[in-house]
PDB file of C-alpha atoms in Angstrom:
ATOM      1  CA  ALA V 254    -178.973 -36.742 -24.268  1.00  0.00           C
ATOM      2  CA  ASP V 255    -182.499 -35.260 -24.295  1.00  0.00           C
ATOM      3  CA  LEU V 256    -183.962 -38.982 -24.581  1.00  0.00           C
ATOM      4  CA  LEU V 257    -186.119 -39.793 -21.411  1.00  0.00           C
ATOM      5  CA  GLY V 258    -185.325 -43.229 -19.902  1.00  0.00           C
ATOM      6  CA  TYR V 259    -186.371 -45.142 -16.969  1.00  0.00           C
ATOM      7  CA  SER V 260    -184.672 -46.572 -14.168  1.00  0.00           C
ATOM      8  CA  GLY V 261    -184.596 -47.246 -10.518  1.00  0.00           C
ATOM      9  CA  PHE V 262    -187.128 -50.008 -10.585  1.00  0.00           C
ATOM     10  CA  SER V 263    -188.346 -52.312  -6.878  1.00  0.00           C
ATOM     11  CA  ALA V 264    -191.003 -54.035  -5.663  1.00  0.00           C
ATOM     12  CA  ASP V 265    -192.628 -50.674  -5.032  1.00  0.00           C
ATOM     13  CA  ASN V 266    -191.312 -48.442  -7.658  1.00  0.00           C
ATOM     14  CA  PHE V 267    -192.702 -49.516 -11.014  1.00  0.00           C
ATOM     15  CA  LEU V 268    -194.878 -48.286 -13.897  1.00  0.00           C
ATOM     16  CA  ILE V 269    -198.261 -48.957 -13.993  1.00  0.00           C
ATOM     17  CA  GLN V 270    -201.241 -48.527 -17.232  1.00  0.00           C
ATOM     18  CA  PRO V 271    -204.553 -49.102 -15.535  1.00  0.00           C
ATOM     19  CA  TYR V 272    -206.685 -51.433 -18.286  1.00  0.00           C
ATOM     20  CA  ASN V 273    -206.484 -50.189 -21.528  1.00  0.00           C
ATOM     21  CA  GLN V 274    -209.052 -51.755 -23.902  1.00  0.00           C
ATOM     22  CA  TYR V 275    -206.391 -51.112 -26.835  1.00  0.00           C
ATOM     23  CA  LEU V 276    -203.915 -53.349 -25.270  1.00  0.00           C
ATOM     24  CA  ASP V 277    -206.551 -56.628 -25.797  1.00  0.00           C
ATOM     25  CA  PHE V 278    -204.278 -58.228 -28.500  1.00  0.00           C
ATOM     26  CA  THR V 279    -205.878 -60.439 -30.518  1.00  0.00           C
ATOM     27  CA  THR V 280    -204.095 -62.814 -33.234  1.00  0.00           C
ATOM     28  CA  SER V 281    -201.619 -59.629 -33.916  1.00  0.00           C
ATOM     29  CA  PHE V 282    -199.191 -57.228 -31.951  1.00  0.00           C
ATOM     30  CA  THR V 283    -195.752 -55.741 -31.478  1.00  0.00           C
ATOM     31  CA  ILE V 284    -193.822 -54.842 -28.529  1.00  0.00           C
ATOM     32  CA  MET V 285    -190.901 -53.017 -28.619  1.00  0.00           C
ATOM     33  CA  PHE V 286    -188.201 -50.930 -26.525  1.00  0.00           C
ATOM     34  CA  TRP V 287    -184.247 -50.249 -25.803  1.00  0.00           C
ATOM     35  CA  VAL V 288    -183.162 -51.253 -22.806  1.00  0.00           C
ATOM     36  CA  LYS V 289    -179.992 -51.706 -21.108  1.00  0.00           C
ATOM     37  CA  ASP V 290    -178.605 -54.081 -18.271  1.00  0.00           C
ATOM     38  CA  TRP V 291    -181.469 -56.693 -18.760  1.00  0.00           C
ATOM     39  CA  THR V 292    -179.890 -59.233 -16.264  1.00  0.00           C
ATOM     40  CA  ASP V 293    -181.029 -62.691 -16.179  1.00  0.00           C
ATOM     41  CA  GLY V 294    -183.544 -63.437 -13.827  1.00  0.00           C
ATOM     42  CA  LYS V 295    -185.172 -60.123 -13.810  1.00  0.00           C
ATOM     43  CA  ASN V 296    -189.013 -59.298 -15.125  1.00  0.00           C
ATOM     44  CA  LEU V 297    -189.276 -56.329 -17.447  1.00  0.00           C
ATOM     45  CA  MET V 298    -193.237 -56.230 -17.435  1.00  0.00           C
ATOM     46  CA  HIS V 299    -196.556 -58.475 -17.450  1.00  0.00           C
ATOM     47  CA  ARG V 300    -200.192 -57.776 -17.851  1.00  0.00           C
ATOM     48  CA  GLY V 301    -202.580 -59.850 -15.517  1.00  0.00           C
ATOM     49  CA  THR V 302    -202.660 -60.310 -11.758  1.00  0.00           C
ATOM     50  CA  TYR V 303    -199.815 -60.864  -9.510  1.00  0.00           C
ATOM     51  CA  THR V 304    -200.483 -64.502  -9.446  1.00  0.00           C
ATOM     52  CA  ARG V 305    -198.703 -66.620 -12.222  1.00  0.00           C
ATOM     53  CA  ASN V 306    -200.695 -68.745 -14.541  1.00  0.00           C
ATOM     54  CA  GLN V 307    -203.918 -66.748 -13.358  1.00  0.00           C
ATOM     55  CA  ASN V 308    -205.601 -64.362 -15.576  1.00  0.00           C
ATOM     56  CA  CYS V 309    -202.597 -63.569 -17.759  1.00  0.00           C
ATOM     57  CA  SER V 310    -201.693 -61.948 -21.059  1.00  0.00           C
ATOM     58  CA  PHE V 311    -198.229 -61.517 -21.627  1.00  0.00           C
ATOM     59  CA  HIS V 312    -195.268 -61.057 -19.762  1.00  0.00           C
ATOM     60  CA  LEU V 313    -191.418 -60.415 -20.315  1.00  0.00           C
ATOM     61  CA  TYR V 314    -188.567 -62.006 -18.250  1.00  0.00           C
ATOM     62  CA  ASN V 315    -184.802 -62.589 -18.913  1.00  0.00           C
ATOM     63  CA  ASP V 316    -184.396 -66.356 -17.204  1.00  0.00           C
ATOM     64  CA  GLY V 317    -181.661 -67.352 -15.753  1.00  0.00           C
ATOM     65  CA  GLY V 318    -179.969 -68.591 -18.704  1.00  0.00           C
ATOM     66  CA  TYR V 319    -179.848 -65.203 -20.162  1.00  0.00           C
ATOM     67  CA  ASP V 320    -182.406 -65.719 -22.656  1.00  0.00           C
ATOM     68  CA  TYR V 321    -185.325 -62.774 -23.538  1.00  0.00           C
ATOM     69  CA  ARG V 322    -188.451 -64.797 -23.116  1.00  0.00           C
ATOM     70  CA  LEU V 323    -191.835 -63.645 -23.876  1.00  0.00           C
ATOM     71  CA  MET V 324    -194.699 -65.769 -22.315  1.00  0.00           C
ATOM     72  CA  LEU V 325    -198.352 -65.558 -24.127  1.00  0.00           C
ATOM     73  CA  SER V 326    -201.704 -67.351 -23.099  1.00  0.00           C
ATOM     74  CA  SER V 327    -204.629 -67.937 -24.495  1.00  0.00           C
ATOM     75  CA  ASN V 328    -206.655 -68.676 -21.611  1.00  0.00           C
ATOM     76  CA  GLY V 329    -204.790 -66.594 -18.878  1.00  0.00           C
ATOM     77  CA  SER V 330    -203.413 -69.871 -17.491  1.00  0.00           C
ATOM     78  CA  ASP V 331    -201.610 -71.842 -19.323  1.00  0.00           C
ATOM     79  CA  GLU V 332    -198.562 -69.762 -20.623  1.00  0.00           C
ATOM     80  CA  LYS V 333    -196.574 -70.779 -24.220  1.00  0.00           C
ATOM     81  CA  ASN V 334    -192.798 -68.849 -23.921  1.00  0.00           C
ATOM     82  CA  TYR V 335    -190.990 -67.739 -26.689  1.00  0.00           C
ATOM     83  CA  GLU V 336    -186.641 -67.505 -26.264  1.00  0.00           C
ATOM     84  CA  ILE V 337    -184.148 -65.399 -27.796  1.00  0.00           C
ATOM     85  CA  GLN V 338    -181.319 -67.742 -26.734  1.00  0.00           C
ATOM     86  CA  LEU V 339    -178.351 -65.838 -25.684  1.00  0.00           C
ATOM     87  CA  SER V 340    -174.901 -66.900 -23.590  1.00  0.00           C
ATOM     88  CA  THR V 341    -174.689 -64.039 -21.583  1.00  0.00           C
ATOM     89  CA  ASN V 342    -176.122 -60.325 -20.099  1.00  0.00           C
ATOM     90  CA  LEU V 343    -175.901 -58.018 -22.743  1.00  0.00           C
ATOM     91  CA  SER V 344    -174.106 -54.698 -22.227  1.00  0.00           C
ATOM     92  CA  GLY V 345    -175.193 -51.177 -23.732  1.00  0.00           C
ATOM     93  CA  TRP V 346    -178.299 -49.598 -24.933  1.00  0.00           C
ATOM     94  CA  HIS V 347    -180.077 -52.464 -27.552  1.00  0.00           C
ATOM     95  CA  HIS V 348    -183.533 -52.440 -29.104  1.00  0.00           C
ATOM     96  CA  VAL V 349    -185.672 -55.664 -28.697  1.00  0.00           C
ATOM     97  CA  CYS V 350    -188.733 -56.625 -30.492  1.00  0.00           C
ATOM     98  CA  PHE V 351    -191.279 -59.456 -30.545  1.00  0.00           C
ATOM     99  CA  THR V 352    -194.379 -59.704 -32.946  1.00  0.00           C
ATOM    100  CA  LEU V 353    -197.416 -62.066 -33.431  1.00  0.00           C
ATOM    101  CA  SER V 354    -198.713 -62.328 -36.891  1.00  0.00           C
ATOM    102  CA  GLY V 355    -200.307 -65.386 -38.762  1.00  0.00           C
ATOM    103  CA  GLY V 356    -199.864 -67.420 -35.689  1.00  0.00           C
ATOM    104  CA  PHE V 357    -196.453 -66.938 -35.636  1.00  0.00           C
ATOM    105  CA  VAL V 358    -193.813 -64.890 -33.287  1.00  0.00           C
ATOM    106  CA  ARG V 359    -190.981 -63.329 -33.867  1.00  0.00           C
ATOM    107  CA  GLY V 360    -187.927 -61.845 -32.051  1.00  0.00           C
ATOM    108  CA  TYR V 361    -185.554 -59.354 -32.890  1.00  0.00           C
ATOM    109  CA  ILE V 362    -182.724 -57.708 -31.506  1.00  0.00           C
ATOM    110  CA  ASN V 363    -181.354 -54.558 -32.820  1.00  0.00           C
ATOM    111  CA  GLY V 364    -183.714 -54.956 -36.108  1.00  0.00           C
ATOM    112  CA  GLU V 365    -181.914 -58.448 -36.690  1.00  0.00           C
ATOM    113  CA  GLU V 366    -184.444 -61.538 -36.338  1.00  0.00           C
ATOM    114  CA  HIS V 367    -183.513 -64.578 -33.872  1.00  0.00           C
ATOM    115  CA  ARG V 368    -184.756 -67.979 -34.348  1.00  0.00           C
ATOM    116  CA  LEU V 369    -186.952 -68.565 -31.404  1.00  0.00           C
ATOM    117  CA  VAL V 370    -187.193 -71.633 -28.974  1.00  0.00           C
ATOM    118  CA  GLY V 371    -189.365 -72.580 -26.046  1.00  0.00           C
ATOM    119  CA  SER V 372    -192.577 -73.833 -25.292  1.00  0.00           C
ATOM    120  CA  GLY V 373    -194.386 -72.479 -28.265  1.00  0.00           C
ATOM    121  CA  GLN V 374    -191.715 -74.389 -30.635  1.00  0.00           C
ATOM    122  CA  ASN V 375    -193.252 -76.941 -32.846  1.00  0.00           C
ATOM    123  CA  SER V 376    -191.763 -80.163 -34.288  1.00  0.00           C
ATOM    124  CA  TYR V 377    -190.854 -78.210 -37.031  1.00  0.00           C
ATOM    125  CA  GLY V 378    -188.991 -75.331 -35.285  1.00  0.00           C
ATOM    126  CA  ASP V 379    -191.593 -72.660 -35.862  1.00  0.00           C
ATOM    127  CA  ALA V 380    -192.676 -70.602 -32.918  1.00  0.00           C
ATOM    128  CA  ARG V 381    -196.186 -70.747 -32.730  1.00  0.00           C
ATOM    129  CA  PHE V 382    -198.955 -69.577 -31.141  1.00  0.00           C
ATOM    130  CA  ASP V 383    -202.777 -70.086 -32.073  1.00  0.00           C
ATOM    131  CA  GLY V 384    -205.793 -68.667 -30.817  1.00  0.00           C
ATOM    132  CA  ASN V 385    -206.223 -65.000 -29.474  1.00  0.00           C
ATOM    133  CA  VAL V 386    -204.214 -63.442 -26.644  1.00  0.00           C
ATOM    134  CA  PHE V 387    -206.244 -63.614 -23.675  1.00  0.00           C
ATOM    135  CA  SER V 388    -207.938 -60.455 -23.186  1.00  0.00           C
ATOM    136  CA  GLN V 389    -208.459 -58.656 -19.543  1.00  0.00           C
ATOM    137  CA  ALA V 390    -211.788 -57.330 -20.653  1.00  0.00           C
ATOM    138  CA  THR V 391    -213.360 -59.359 -17.989  1.00  0.00           C
ATOM    139  CA  HIS V 392    -210.371 -59.100 -15.293  1.00  0.00           C
ATOM    140  CA  LYS V 393    -209.230 -55.500 -16.109  1.00  0.00           C
ATOM    141  CA  SER V 394    -205.763 -56.083 -15.207  1.00  0.00           C
ATOM    142  CA  PRO V 395    -203.196 -53.457 -15.781  1.00  0.00           C
ATOM    143  CA  LEU V 396    -199.641 -53.354 -17.582  1.00  0.00           C
ATOM    144  CA  ARG V 397    -196.975 -53.417 -15.142  1.00  0.00           C
ATOM    145  CA  ILE V 398    -193.466 -52.284 -16.049  1.00  0.00           C
ATOM    146  CA  GLY V 399    -190.361 -52.442 -14.295  1.00  0.00           C
ATOM    147  CA  GLN V 400    -191.230 -56.222 -12.346  1.00  0.00           C
ATOM    148  CA  GLY V 401    -193.424 -59.086 -12.765  1.00  0.00           C
ATOM    149  CA  VAL V 402    -194.570 -62.514 -11.652  1.00  0.00           C
ATOM    150  CA  VAL V 403    -191.705 -64.917 -12.164  1.00  0.00           C
ATOM    151  CA  ASN V 404    -189.019 -65.673  -9.188  1.00  0.00           C
ATOM    152  CA  ASN V 405    -191.136 -63.283  -6.256  1.00  0.00           C
ATOM    153  CA  TYR V 406    -191.532 -60.044  -8.933  1.00  0.00           C
ATOM    154  CA  ALA V 407    -187.705 -59.710  -9.447  1.00  0.00           C
ATOM    155  CA  PRO V 408    -188.169 -56.436 -10.190  1.00  0.00           C
ATOM    156  CA  PHE V 409    -186.073 -54.952 -13.542  1.00  0.00           C
ATOM    157  CA  THR V 410    -182.429 -53.562 -12.652  1.00  0.00           C
ATOM    158  CA  GLY V 411    -181.662 -51.765 -15.690  1.00  0.00           C
ATOM    159  CA  SER V 412    -182.940 -48.987 -17.985  1.00  0.00           C
ATOM    160  CA  LEU V 413    -185.581 -48.859 -20.098  1.00  0.00           C
ATOM    161  CA  SER V 414    -186.589 -46.229 -23.134  1.00  0.00           C
ATOM    162  CA  LEU V 415    -188.968 -45.879 -26.156  1.00  0.00           C
ATOM    163  CA  LEU V 416    -191.788 -48.468 -25.219  1.00  0.00           C
ATOM    164  CA  ARG V 417    -194.190 -49.240 -27.540  1.00  0.00           C
ATOM    165  CA  MET V 418    -196.775 -51.610 -28.432  1.00  0.00           C
ATOM    166  CA  SER V 419    -199.245 -51.931 -31.576  1.00  0.00           C
ATOM    167  CA  ASN V 420    -202.064 -54.479 -32.384  1.00  0.00           C
ATOM    168  CA  GLN V 421    -200.238 -54.805 -35.843  1.00  0.00           C
ATOM    169  CA  ALA V 422    -196.853 -56.559 -36.591  1.00  0.00           C
ATOM    170  CA  VAL V 423    -194.345 -54.429 -37.400  1.00  0.00           C
ATOM    171  CA  SER V 424    -192.500 -55.888 -40.771  1.00  0.00           C
ATOM    172  CA  GLN V 425    -188.366 -56.568 -40.801  1.00  0.00           C
ATOM    173  CA  GLU V 426    -188.100 -53.740 -43.074  1.00  0.00           C
ATOM    174  CA  GLN V 427    -190.038 -51.141 -41.164  1.00  0.00           C
ATOM    175  CA  LEU V 428    -187.674 -52.389 -37.817  1.00  0.00           C
ATOM    176  CA  LYS V 429    -184.309 -52.049 -39.560  1.00  0.00           C
ATOM    177  CA  THR V 430    -185.739 -48.419 -40.506  1.00  0.00           C
ATOM    178  CA  ILE V 431    -186.634 -48.040 -36.845  1.00  0.00           C
ATOM    179  CA  VAL V 432    -183.604 -49.210 -34.956  1.00  0.00           C
ATOM    180  CA  ASN V 433    -181.359 -47.235 -37.401  1.00  0.00           C
ATOM    181  CA  ASP V 434    -183.242 -43.964 -37.082  1.00  0.00           C
ATOM    182  CA  GLU V 435    -183.574 -44.039 -33.060  1.00  0.00           C
ATOM    183  CA  SER V 436    -180.011 -45.269 -32.652  1.00  0.00           C
ATOM    184  CA  ARG V 437    -178.826 -41.911 -32.946  1.00  0.00           C
ATOM    185  CA  LEU V 438    -180.910 -40.518 -30.231  1.00  0.00           C
ATOM    186  CA  PHE V 439    -178.505 -42.784 -27.777  1.00  0.00           C
ATOM    187  CA  GLN V 440    -175.069 -41.243 -28.434  1.00  0.00           C
ATOM    188  CA  GLU V 441    -173.389 -38.986 -26.091  1.00  0.00           C
ATOM    189  CA  ASN V 442    -175.490 -35.385 -26.042  1.00  0.00           C
ATOM    190  CA  ALA V 443    -177.791 -36.238 -28.899  1.00  0.00           C
ATOM    191  CA  LYS V 444    -180.817 -33.948 -29.305  1.00  0.00           C
ATOM    192  CA  CYS V 445    -183.999 -34.438 -30.287  1.00  0.00           C
ATOM    193  CA  THR V 446    -186.309 -31.810 -28.609  1.00  0.00           C
ATOM    194  CA  LEU V 447    -187.667 -28.743 -29.764  1.00  0.00           C
ATOM    195  CA  GLU V 448    -185.808 -25.642 -28.988  1.00  0.00           C
ATOM    196  CA  GLY V 449    -187.439 -24.031 -26.061  1.00  0.00           C
ATOM    197  CA  ASP V 450    -189.529 -24.432 -23.182  1.00  0.00           C
ATOM    198  CA  ALA V 451    -191.291 -27.374 -23.440  1.00  0.00           C
ATOM    199  CA  VAL V 452    -194.302 -25.929 -21.251  1.00  0.00           C
ATOM    200  CA  SER V 453    -194.712 -22.669 -23.132  1.00  0.00           C
ATOM    201  CA  SER V 454    -193.386 -22.481 -26.326  1.00  0.00           C
ATOM    202  CA  ASP V 455    -192.817 -25.625 -28.135  1.00  0.00           C
ATOM    203  CA  ILE V 456    -196.257 -24.831 -30.187  1.00  0.00           C
ATOM    204  CA  ILE V 457    -194.808 -25.318 -33.686  1.00  0.00           C
ATOM    205  CA  LYS V 458    -195.792 -21.993 -35.652  1.00  0.00           C
ATOM    206  CA  ALA V 459    -193.951 -23.170 -38.955  1.00  0.00           C
ATOM    207  CA  VAL V 460    -192.663 -26.294 -40.693  1.00  0.00           C
ATOM    208  CA  ASP V 461    -190.504 -27.119 -43.885  1.00  0.00           C
ATOM    209  CA  PHE V 462    -188.586 -29.840 -45.377  1.00  0.00           C
ATOM    210  CA  ASP V 463    -185.575 -29.440 -47.580  1.00  0.00           C
ATOM    211  CA  GLU V 464    -185.613 -31.851 -50.074  1.00  0.00           C
ATOM    212  CA  THR V 465    -182.022 -31.374 -51.037  1.00  0.00           C
ATOM    213  CA  MET V 466    -180.388 -31.668 -47.678  1.00  0.00           C
ATOM    214  CA  GLN V 467    -183.180 -34.042 -46.518  1.00  0.00           C
ATOM    215  CA  LEU V 468    -183.488 -31.773 -43.236  1.00  0.00           C
ATOM    216  CA  LEU V 469    -186.904 -30.911 -41.382  1.00  0.00           C
ATOM    217  CA  HIS V 470    -187.234 -27.296 -40.174  1.00  0.00           C
ATOM    218  CA  VAL V 471    -189.482 -26.896 -37.351  1.00  0.00           C
ATOM    219  CA  GLY V 472    -190.156 -23.414 -35.831  1.00  0.00           C
ATOM    220  CA  THR V 473    -191.375 -22.251 -32.223  1.00  0.00           C
ATOM    221  CA  SER V 474    -191.863 -18.836 -30.796  1.00  0.00           C
ATOM    222  CA  SER V 475    -188.187 -20.081 -28.918  1.00  0.00           C
ATOM    223  CA  GLY V 476    -186.569 -20.328 -32.522  1.00  0.00           C
ATOM    224  CA  ARG V 477    -185.723 -22.816 -35.211  1.00  0.00           C
ATOM    225  CA  SER V 478    -185.103 -26.674 -34.907  1.00  0.00           C
ATOM    226  CA  ASP V 479    -183.464 -28.697 -37.705  1.00  0.00           C
ATOM    227  CA  PHE V 480    -183.968 -32.345 -38.016  1.00  0.00           C
ATOM    228  CA  ASP V 481    -181.857 -34.923 -39.452  1.00  0.00           C
ATOM    229  CA  GLY V 482    -184.152 -37.919 -38.881  1.00  0.00           C
ATOM    230  CA  LEU V 483    -185.430 -37.820 -35.355  1.00  0.00           C
ATOM    231  CA  GLN V 484    -182.292 -35.806 -34.335  1.00  0.00           C
ATOM    232  CA  ARG V 485    -181.842 -32.157 -33.760  1.00  0.00           C
ATOM    233  CA  ILE V 486    -178.196 -31.446 -35.433  1.00  0.00           C
ATOM    234  CA  ASN V 487    -178.941 -27.275 -35.148  1.00  0.00           C
ATOM    235  CA  SER V 488    -180.920 -24.912 -33.473  1.00  0.00           C
ATOM    236  CA  THR V 489    -181.871 -20.883 -32.854  1.00  0.00           C
ATOM    237  CA  THR V 490    -183.062 -18.442 -30.337  1.00  0.00           C
ATOM    238  CA  THR V 491    -184.899 -16.133 -33.003  1.00  0.00           C
ATOM    239  CA  ALA V 492    -188.493 -16.456 -32.804  1.00  0.00           C
ATOM    240  CA  VAL V 493    -190.450 -17.868 -35.638  1.00  0.00           C
ATOM    241  CA  THR V 494    -194.518 -16.541 -36.180  1.00  0.00           C
ATOM    242  CA  THR V 495    -195.374 -17.116 -39.284  1.00  0.00           C
ATOM    243  CA  ALA V 496    -193.379 -19.181 -42.135  1.00  0.00           C
ATOM    244  CA  ILE V 497    -190.348 -20.878 -42.844  1.00  0.00           C
ATOM    245  CA  SER V 498    -188.972 -21.943 -46.276  1.00  0.00           C
ATOM    246  CA  ALA V 499    -186.385 -24.243 -46.804  1.00  0.00           C
ATOM    247  CA  SER V 500    -184.613 -25.124 -50.043  1.00  0.00           C
ATOM    248  CA  ASN V 501    -180.592 -26.611 -50.664  1.00  0.00           C
ATOM    249  CA  GLY V 502    -179.473 -25.507 -47.447  1.00  0.00           C
ATOM    250  CA  LEU V 503    -180.902 -21.833 -47.297  1.00  0.00           C
ATOM    251  CA  ILE V 504    -183.295 -21.376 -44.864  1.00  0.00           C
ATOM    252  CA  VAL V 505    -185.861 -18.464 -44.621  1.00  0.00           C
ATOM    253  CA  GLU V 506    -188.045 -17.647 -42.090  1.00  0.00           C
ATOM    254  CA  GLN V 507    -190.599 -14.903 -40.660  1.00  0.00           C
TER     255      GLN V 507
END
């Protein structure tokens, strides 16, 4: 498949994004990603220092009971944890999402909401988080992906793809659409790139959407790429230089 994934993490081999002010979430966010072989006792990511409970905003960890755990802090030291409880390590690619909005934390697997438990749960069974997520504006801590601060950093040993974050909470309806559209990219030999060399010939020259067939046609100097949703289902190698017009399955290009 064309889709890019990341694996091979270790104590010395991980992804890092230097301090980014746009990750200073306050009272709402979305963290979502596709993951494979996230086994118990392994960290996926953290934002903070290398010392637990010290200037930490959030981190993600699969605990010893197989639970996907999000940990949040409003002051950098006191953590609230929110767990999607599982009975075993999940196999195969699957989508994981955590959101915060209106003081509530929610967790999803493959677009389906799971009840969260942990220290962030109140007496009514609600997963609450009050206040703002701890900001790194002062400490300038980076985001590290592929390791964390629990269990001697315990690097992530699985595979990761399509990690995204936002300062807004995605709705469950939006999430179901995302999961449905993106799941097709994890099929064997699935295509998702434009026809041609990504370095020299991926400049889009023309584009048109066939409303009858619900297909998008994109032309570059290397040819035409036809997309059903996010998946490329066909391509040609005749250069498109000016225009594409598509209707009811008929495609005219110049």
